[in-house]
Amino acid sequence: MRVSLFITCLADQMYPHVGESVVRVLHRFGCEVDFPETQTCCGQPAFNSGYQNEAREVARNLIRAFEHSDYVVSPSGSCTGMIAHYYPDLFRREPEWAEKARRLVEKTYEFTQFLVHVLGVKDVGAEFGHKVTYHPSCHASRLLGVKEEPIELLGRVRGLELADLPRKEDCCGFGGTFAVKMADMSEAMVCEKAANICETGAEVLVGTDMGCLMNIEGRLNKEGKPIRVMHLAQLLEEGMDRHGKQ
């Protein structure tokens, strides 16, 4: 199965190891993964700030980059949600580009969506002997409906104790430009999220969007909390390596 990795800006510039983990996990299940180097931003920052024309031009570039891909997989529910929900509307007055956008939407998946629904994988054969709590990001759960897939994958990791996160449906306060424009409110939200995470007694926080995880990790570090923060792809890869060495 041929898969193209949509790395996203944040992972590409700050968390490339997350993309590497996605690729390694997909390789384990027989996927041939490529990386179109012409890909850039999905256009979400411009779109959320009201610059639709600029977002449209950025979106055209992304559509071109993945035009010949069989499947597109991303470690971000937020960027995947941008494509799935807003690309068709961006090009509603341009039939040719609307069709190209539709084809991209149909073949683009968030990482856990692809594992569970396309590859049919719920048990990756991993072992991770730690207490873990999971933060469901807003865009993945609300825009894409990705709710059970991460839990199904975590639930089959041997030795992992999954602690339910209180008020898990609450936003962490990142929200892209929201964290800049509404900094005081954003800080209050992430403080509350960090307190709820600490309440679980978890050693590890896992999620599927690096924007959320970056925001929460920053708060935890500022408070001196020794909680490891990981993308789910990293946890699965590390757990698969541990299990394979036994």
mmCIF file of C-alpha atoms in Angstrom:
data_model
loop_
_atom_site.group_PDB
_atom_site.id
_atom_site.type_symbol
_atom_site.label_atom_id
_atom_site.label_comp_id
_atom_site.label_asym_id
_atom_site.label_seq_id
_atom_site.Cartn_x
_atom_site.Cartn_y
_atom_site.Cartn_z
ATOM 1 C CA MET A 1 0.000 0.000 0.000
ATOM 2 C CA ARG A 2 1.442 3.356 -1.061
ATOM 3 C CA VAL A 3 1.098 6.134 1.503
ATOM 4 C CA SER A 4 2.256 9.757 1.450
ATOM 5 C CA LEU A 5 3.145 11.435 4.742
ATOM 6 C CA PHE A 6 1.605 14.871 5.328
ATOM 7 C CA ILE A 7 3.964 16.019 8.063
ATOM 8 C CA THR A 8 2.313 19.402 8.961
ATOM 9 C CA CYS A 9 4.240 22.585 9.776
ATOM 10 C CA LEU A 10 4.564 21.998 13.511
ATOM 11 C CA ALA A 11 5.852 18.444 13.228
ATOM 12 C CA ASP A 12 8.176 19.326 10.364
ATOM 13 C CA GLN A 13 9.779 22.299 12.112
ATOM 14 C CA MET A 14 9.708 21.234 15.767
ATOM 15 C CA TYR A 15 8.803 17.545 16.137
ATOM 16 C CA PRO A 16 10.210 15.663 13.125
ATOM 17 C CA HIS A 17 10.650 12.545 15.276
ATOM 18 C CA VAL A 18 6.840 12.268 15.365
ATOM 19 C CA GLY A 19 6.783 11.950 11.587
ATOM 20 C CA GLU A 20 9.565 9.369 11.786
ATOM 21 C CA SER A 21 7.513 7.307 14.241
ATOM 22 C CA VAL A 22 4.480 7.441 11.936
ATOM 23 C CA VAL A 23 6.598 6.185 9.045
ATOM 24 C CA ARG A 24 8.160 3.365 11.075
ATOM 25 C CA VAL A 25 4.792 2.146 12.361
ATOM 26 C CA LEU A 26 3.324 2.198 8.845
ATOM 27 C CA HIS A 27 6.365 0.322 7.519
ATOM 28 C CA ARG A 28 5.737 -2.438 10.085
ATOM 29 C CA PHE A 29 2.352 -3.037 8.485
ATOM 30 C CA GLY A 30 3.549 -3.205 4.918
ATOM 31 C CA CYS A 31 3.071 0.383 3.782
ATOM 32 C CA GLU A 32 5.433 2.015 1.318
ATOM 33 C CA VAL A 33 5.712 5.612 2.518
ATOM 34 C CA ASP A 34 6.865 8.593 0.473
ATOM 35 C CA PHE A 35 7.295 12.266 1.363
ATOM 36 C CA PRO A 36 6.335 14.832 -1.295
ATOM 37 C CA GLU A 37 8.841 17.628 -0.679
ATOM 38 C CA THR A 38 6.652 20.310 -2.236
ATOM 39 C CA GLN A 39 4.146 20.098 0.627
ATOM 40 C CA THR A 40 3.873 23.123 2.899
ATOM 41 C CA CYS A 41 1.150 24.456 5.213
ATOM 42 C CA CYS A 42 -2.468 23.343 4.864
ATOM 43 C CA GLY A 43 -3.554 26.980 5.144
ATOM 44 C CA GLN A 44 -5.283 26.717 8.511
ATOM 45 C CA PRO A 45 -3.551 29.691 10.232
ATOM 46 C CA ALA A 46 -4.521 32.040 7.403
ATOM 47 C CA PHE A 47 -8.026 30.573 7.166
ATOM 48 C CA ASN A 48 -8.676 30.922 10.904
ATOM 49 C CA SER A 49 -7.481 34.531 10.775
ATOM 50 C CA GLY A 50 -9.941 35.407 8.004
ATOM 51 C CA TYR A 51 -7.499 35.419 5.078
ATOM 52 C CA GLN A 52 -9.388 33.068 2.787
ATOM 53 C CA ASN A 53 -7.663 34.114 -0.446
ATOM 54 C CA GLU A 54 -4.248 33.462 1.051
ATOM 55 C CA ALA A 55 -5.442 30.166 2.538
ATOM 56 C CA ARG A 56 -6.785 29.145 -0.864
ATOM 57 C CA GLU A 57 -3.412 29.662 -2.546
ATOM 58 C CA VAL A 58 -1.629 27.627 0.126
ATOM 59 C CA ALA A 59 -4.272 24.913 -0.215
ATOM 60 C CA ARG A 60 -3.674 24.720 -3.976
ATOM 61 C CA ASN A 61 -0.039 23.903 -3.343
ATOM 62 C CA LEU A 62 -0.934 21.118 -0.912
ATOM 63 C CA ILE A 63 -3.449 19.653 -3.345
ATOM 64 C CA ARG A 64 -0.777 19.621 -6.066
ATOM 65 C CA ALA A 65 1.745 17.988 -3.730
ATOM 66 C CA PHE A 66 -0.524 15.011 -3.028
ATOM 67 C CA GLU A 67 -2.352 14.844 -6.349
ATOM 68 C CA HIS A 68 -0.806 11.500 -7.312
ATOM 69 C CA SER A 69 -0.814 9.893 -3.853
ATOM 70 C CA ASP A 70 -2.921 6.801 -3.165
ATOM 71 C CA TYR A 71 -3.376 7.661 0.523
ATOM 72 C CA VAL A 72 -2.312 10.670 2.593
ATOM 73 C CA VAL A 73 -1.672 10.155 6.322
ATOM 74 C CA SER A 74 -0.996 12.870 8.898
ATOM 75 C CA PRO A 75 -0.100 12.867 12.614
ATOM 76 C CA SER A 76 -2.481 15.800 13.135
ATOM 77 C CA GLY A 77 -6.250 15.729 13.458
ATOM 78 C CA SER A 78 -6.253 19.507 13.248
ATOM 79 C CA CYS A 79 -4.609 19.743 9.821
ATOM 80 C CA THR A 80 -6.517 16.714 8.551
ATOM 81 C CA GLY A 81 -9.712 18.378 9.755
ATOM 82 C CA MET A 82 -8.808 21.531 7.836
ATOM 83 C CA ILE A 83 -8.633 19.523 4.616
ATOM 84 C CA ALA A 84 -11.723 17.431 5.299
ATOM 85 C CA HIS A 85 -14.059 20.223 6.381
ATOM 86 C CA TYR A 86 -12.861 23.445 4.822
ATOM 87 C CA TYR A 87 -11.183 22.659 1.507
ATOM 88 C CA PRO A 88 -14.494 21.899 -0.262
ATOM 89 C CA ASP A 89 -15.869 25.253 0.889
ATOM 90 C CA LEU A 90 -12.710 27.145 -0.072
ATOM 91 C CA PHE A 91 -13.113 26.015 -3.688
ATOM 92 C CA ARG A 92 -16.905 25.977 -3.959
ATOM 93 C CA ARG A 93 -16.809 28.580 -6.781
ATOM 94 C CA GLU A 94 -14.047 26.806 -8.735
ATOM 95 C CA PRO A 95 -15.361 23.471 -10.100
ATOM 96 C CA GLU A 96 -11.999 22.156 -11.266
ATOM 97 C CA TRP A 97 -10.287 22.814 -7.950
ATOM 98 C CA ALA A 98 -13.360 21.704 -6.012
ATOM 99 C CA GLU A 99 -13.031 18.291 -7.652
ATOM 100 C CA LYS A 100 -9.312 18.139 -6.860
ATOM 101 C CA ALA A 101 -10.062 19.094 -3.272
ATOM 102 C CA ARG A 102 -12.730 16.391 -3.062
ATOM 103 C CA ARG A 103 -10.256 13.748 -4.225
ATOM 104 C CA LEU A 104 -7.744 14.863 -1.590
ATOM 105 C CA VAL A 105 -10.391 14.741 1.125
ATOM 106 C CA GLU A 106 -11.354 11.186 0.175
ATOM 107 C CA LYS A 107 -7.832 9.813 0.543
ATOM 108 C CA THR A 108 -6.584 11.806 3.546
ATOM 109 C CA TYR A 109 -6.582 10.272 7.039
ATOM 110 C CA GLU A 110 -5.405 11.108 10.515
ATOM 111 C CA PHE A 111 -2.865 8.506 11.705
ATOM 112 C CA THR A 112 -5.143 6.502 14.028
ATOM 113 C CA GLN A 113 -8.006 6.637 11.509
ATOM 114 C CA PHE A 114 -5.752 5.062 8.919
ATOM 115 C CA LEU A 115 -4.458 2.337 11.230
ATOM 116 C CA VAL A 116 -7.873 1.270 12.460
ATOM 117 C CA HIS A 117 -10.149 1.838 9.460
ATOM 118 C CA VAL A 118 -7.891 1.333 6.436
ATOM 119 C CA LEU A 119 -5.243 -1.100 7.650
ATOM 120 C CA GLY A 120 -7.645 -2.780 10.086
ATOM 121 C CA VAL A 121 -5.031 -2.691 12.860
ATOM 122 C CA LYS A 122 -6.039 -2.258 16.491
ATOM 123 C CA ASP A 123 -3.269 -4.270 18.146
ATOM 124 C CA VAL A 124 0.179 -3.219 16.928
ATOM 125 C CA GLY A 125 1.918 -5.741 19.194
ATOM 126 C CA ALA A 126 3.352 -3.151 21.572
ATOM 127 C CA GLU A 127 4.340 -3.219 25.241
ATOM 128 C CA PHE A 128 4.544 -0.094 27.395
ATOM 129 C CA GLY A 129 4.573 -0.627 31.149
ATOM 130 C CA HIS A 130 3.497 2.812 32.314
ATOM 131 C CA LYS A 131 0.422 4.630 33.557
ATOM 132 C CA VAL A 132 -0.852 6.778 30.676
ATOM 133 C CA THR A 133 -3.614 9.331 30.230
ATOM 134 C CA TYR A 134 -4.969 10.470 26.876
ATOM 135 C CA HIS A 135 -5.885 14.010 25.823
ATOM 136 C CA PRO A 136 -8.413 14.059 22.919
ATOM 137 C CA SER A 137 -7.748 17.123 20.810
ATOM 138 C CA CYS A 138 -10.736 19.255 19.807
ATOM 139 C CA HIS A 139 -10.294 19.105 16.037
ATOM 140 C CA ALA A 140 -9.637 15.367 15.879
ATOM 141 C CA SER A 141 -12.611 14.473 18.044
ATOM 142 C CA ARG A 142 -15.077 17.142 16.887
ATOM 143 C CA LEU A 143 -14.179 17.756 13.250
ATOM 144 C CA LEU A 144 -13.098 14.226 12.315
ATOM 145 C CA GLY A 145 -14.977 12.153 14.877
ATOM 146 C CA VAL A 146 -11.747 10.472 15.997
ATOM 147 C CA LYS A 147 -12.751 9.349 19.480
ATOM 148 C CA GLU A 148 -12.508 5.581 19.888
ATOM 149 C CA GLU A 149 -9.567 4.845 17.580
ATOM 150 C CA PRO A 150 -6.778 6.100 19.915
ATOM 151 C CA ILE A 151 -8.434 4.389 22.882
ATOM 152 C CA GLU A 152 -8.697 1.101 20.970
ATOM 153 C CA LEU A 153 -5.006 1.246 20.094
ATOM 154 C CA LEU A 154 -3.930 2.152 23.636
ATOM 155 C CA GLY A 155 -6.204 -0.485 25.136
ATOM 156 C CA ARG A 156 -4.298 -3.246 23.344
ATOM 157 C CA VAL A 157 -0.817 -2.147 24.410
ATOM 158 C CA ARG A 158 0.500 -4.739 26.849
ATOM 159 C CA GLY A 159 1.341 -3.500 30.324
ATOM 160 C CA LEU A 160 -0.177 -0.058 29.750
ATOM 161 C CA GLU A 161 -2.498 1.289 32.451
ATOM 162 C CA LEU A 162 -4.878 3.825 30.910
ATOM 163 C CA ALA A 163 -6.133 6.462 33.360
ATOM 164 C CA ASP A 164 -9.244 8.419 32.417
ATOM 165 C CA LEU A 165 -8.573 12.138 32.153
ATOM 166 C CA PRO A 166 -11.079 14.292 34.094
ATOM 167 C CA ARG A 167 -12.915 16.754 31.847
ATOM 168 C CA LYS A 168 -11.022 15.313 28.914
ATOM 169 C CA GLU A 169 -13.365 16.966 26.419
ATOM 170 C CA ASP A 170 -12.204 20.440 27.519
ATOM 171 C CA CYS A 171 -9.878 22.356 25.185
ATOM 172 C CA CYS A 172 -6.247 22.735 26.281
ATOM 173 C CA GLY A 173 -6.309 26.418 25.296
ATOM 174 C CA PHE A 174 -3.971 26.255 22.314
ATOM 175 C CA GLY A 175 -6.272 26.723 19.329
ATOM 176 C CA GLY A 176 -3.489 28.098 17.111
ATOM 177 C CA THR A 177 -3.869 31.877 16.883
ATOM 178 C CA PHE A 178 -6.305 31.787 19.841
ATOM 179 C CA ALA A 179 -3.345 31.254 22.196
ATOM 180 C CA VAL A 180 -1.802 34.474 20.878
ATOM 181 C CA LYS A 181 -4.904 36.646 20.618
ATOM 182 C CA MET A 182 -6.445 35.491 23.901
ATOM 183 C CA ALA A 183 -3.311 34.699 25.894
ATOM 184 C CA ASP A 184 -4.788 35.141 29.381
ATOM 185 C CA MET A 185 -7.739 32.901 28.654
ATOM 186 C CA SER A 186 -5.496 30.358 26.939
ATOM 187 C CA GLU A 187 -3.214 30.225 29.971
ATOM 188 C CA ALA A 188 -6.148 29.668 32.332
ATOM 189 C CA MET A 189 -7.364 26.795 30.158
ATOM 190 C CA VAL A 190 -4.002 25.029 29.964
ATOM 191 C CA CYS A 191 -3.489 25.436 33.726
ATOM 192 C CA GLU A 192 -6.779 23.640 34.301
ATOM 193 C CA LYS A 193 -5.845 20.938 31.795
ATOM 194 C CA ALA A 194 -2.449 20.406 33.456
ATOM 195 C CA ALA A 195 -4.100 20.094 36.883
ATOM 196 C CA ASN A 196 -6.501 17.451 35.565
ATOM 197 C CA ILE A 197 -3.612 15.514 34.027
ATOM 198 C CA CYS A 198 -1.701 15.560 37.317
ATOM 199 C CA GLU A 199 -4.824 14.353 39.133
ATOM 200 C CA THR A 200 -4.706 11.071 37.189
ATOM 201 C CA GLY A 201 -1.281 10.163 38.577
ATOM 202 C CA ALA A 202 -0.162 9.290 35.053
ATOM 203 C CA GLU A 203 3.514 9.071 34.158
ATOM 204 C CA VAL A 204 2.816 9.782 30.491
ATOM 205 C CA LEU A 205 0.452 12.072 28.615
ATOM 206 C CA VAL A 206 -0.349 10.958 25.080
ATOM 207 C CA GLY A 207 -2.265 12.685 22.298
ATOM 208 C CA THR A 208 -2.600 12.896 18.528
ATOM 209 C CA ASP A 209 -1.975 16.610 17.873
ATOM 210 C CA MET A 210 1.388 18.228 18.537
ATOM 211 C CA GLY A 211 -0.164 21.687 18.921
ATOM 212 C CA CYS A 212 -2.065 20.534 22.001
ATOM 213 C CA LEU A 213 0.843 18.479 23.302
ATOM 214 C CA MET A 214 3.315 21.340 22.873
ATOM 215 C CA ASN A 215 1.011 23.671 24.791
ATOM 216 C CA ILE A 216 0.360 21.232 27.617
ATOM 217 C CA GLU A 217 3.998 20.133 27.863
ATOM 218 C CA GLY A 218 5.061 23.752 28.189
ATOM 219 C CA ARG A 219 2.732 24.217 31.148
ATOM 220 C CA LEU A 220 3.780 20.955 32.812
ATOM 221 C CA ASN A 221 7.449 21.879 32.438
ATOM 222 C CA LYS A 222 6.819 25.343 33.873
ATOM 223 C CA GLU A 223 5.212 23.730 36.923
ATOM 224 C CA GLY A 224 8.058 21.222 37.247
ATOM 225 C CA LYS A 225 5.817 18.196 36.710
ATOM 226 C CA PRO A 226 7.783 15.095 35.632
ATOM 227 C CA ILE A 227 5.197 13.842 33.148
ATOM 228 C CA ARG A 228 6.440 12.588 29.800
ATOM 229 C CA VAL A 229 4.519 13.930 26.793
ATOM 230 C CA MET A 230 4.289 11.784 23.643
ATOM 231 C CA HIS A 231 2.424 11.581 20.369
ATOM 232 C CA LEU A 232 0.564 8.275 20.100
ATOM 233 C CA ALA A 233 2.729 7.251 17.136
ATOM 234 C CA GLN A 234 5.826 7.598 19.329
ATOM 235 C CA LEU A 235 4.319 5.487 22.095
ATOM 236 C CA LEU A 236 3.289 2.741 19.669
ATOM 237 C CA GLU A 237 6.693 2.658 17.985
ATOM 238 C CA GLU A 238 8.563 2.571 21.289
ATOM 239 C CA GLY A 239 6.231 -0.127 22.578
ATOM 240 C CA MET A 240 6.640 -2.226 19.426
ATOM 241 C CA ASP A 241 10.426 -2.028 19.760
ATOM 242 C CA ARG A 242 10.277 -3.089 23.418
ATOM 243 C CA HIS A 243 8.014 -6.038 22.651
ATOM 244 C CA GLY A 244 10.202 -7.129 19.745
ATOM 245 C CA LYS A 245 13.337 -7.287 21.902
ATOM 246 C CA GLN A 246 11.855 -9.814 24.315
#
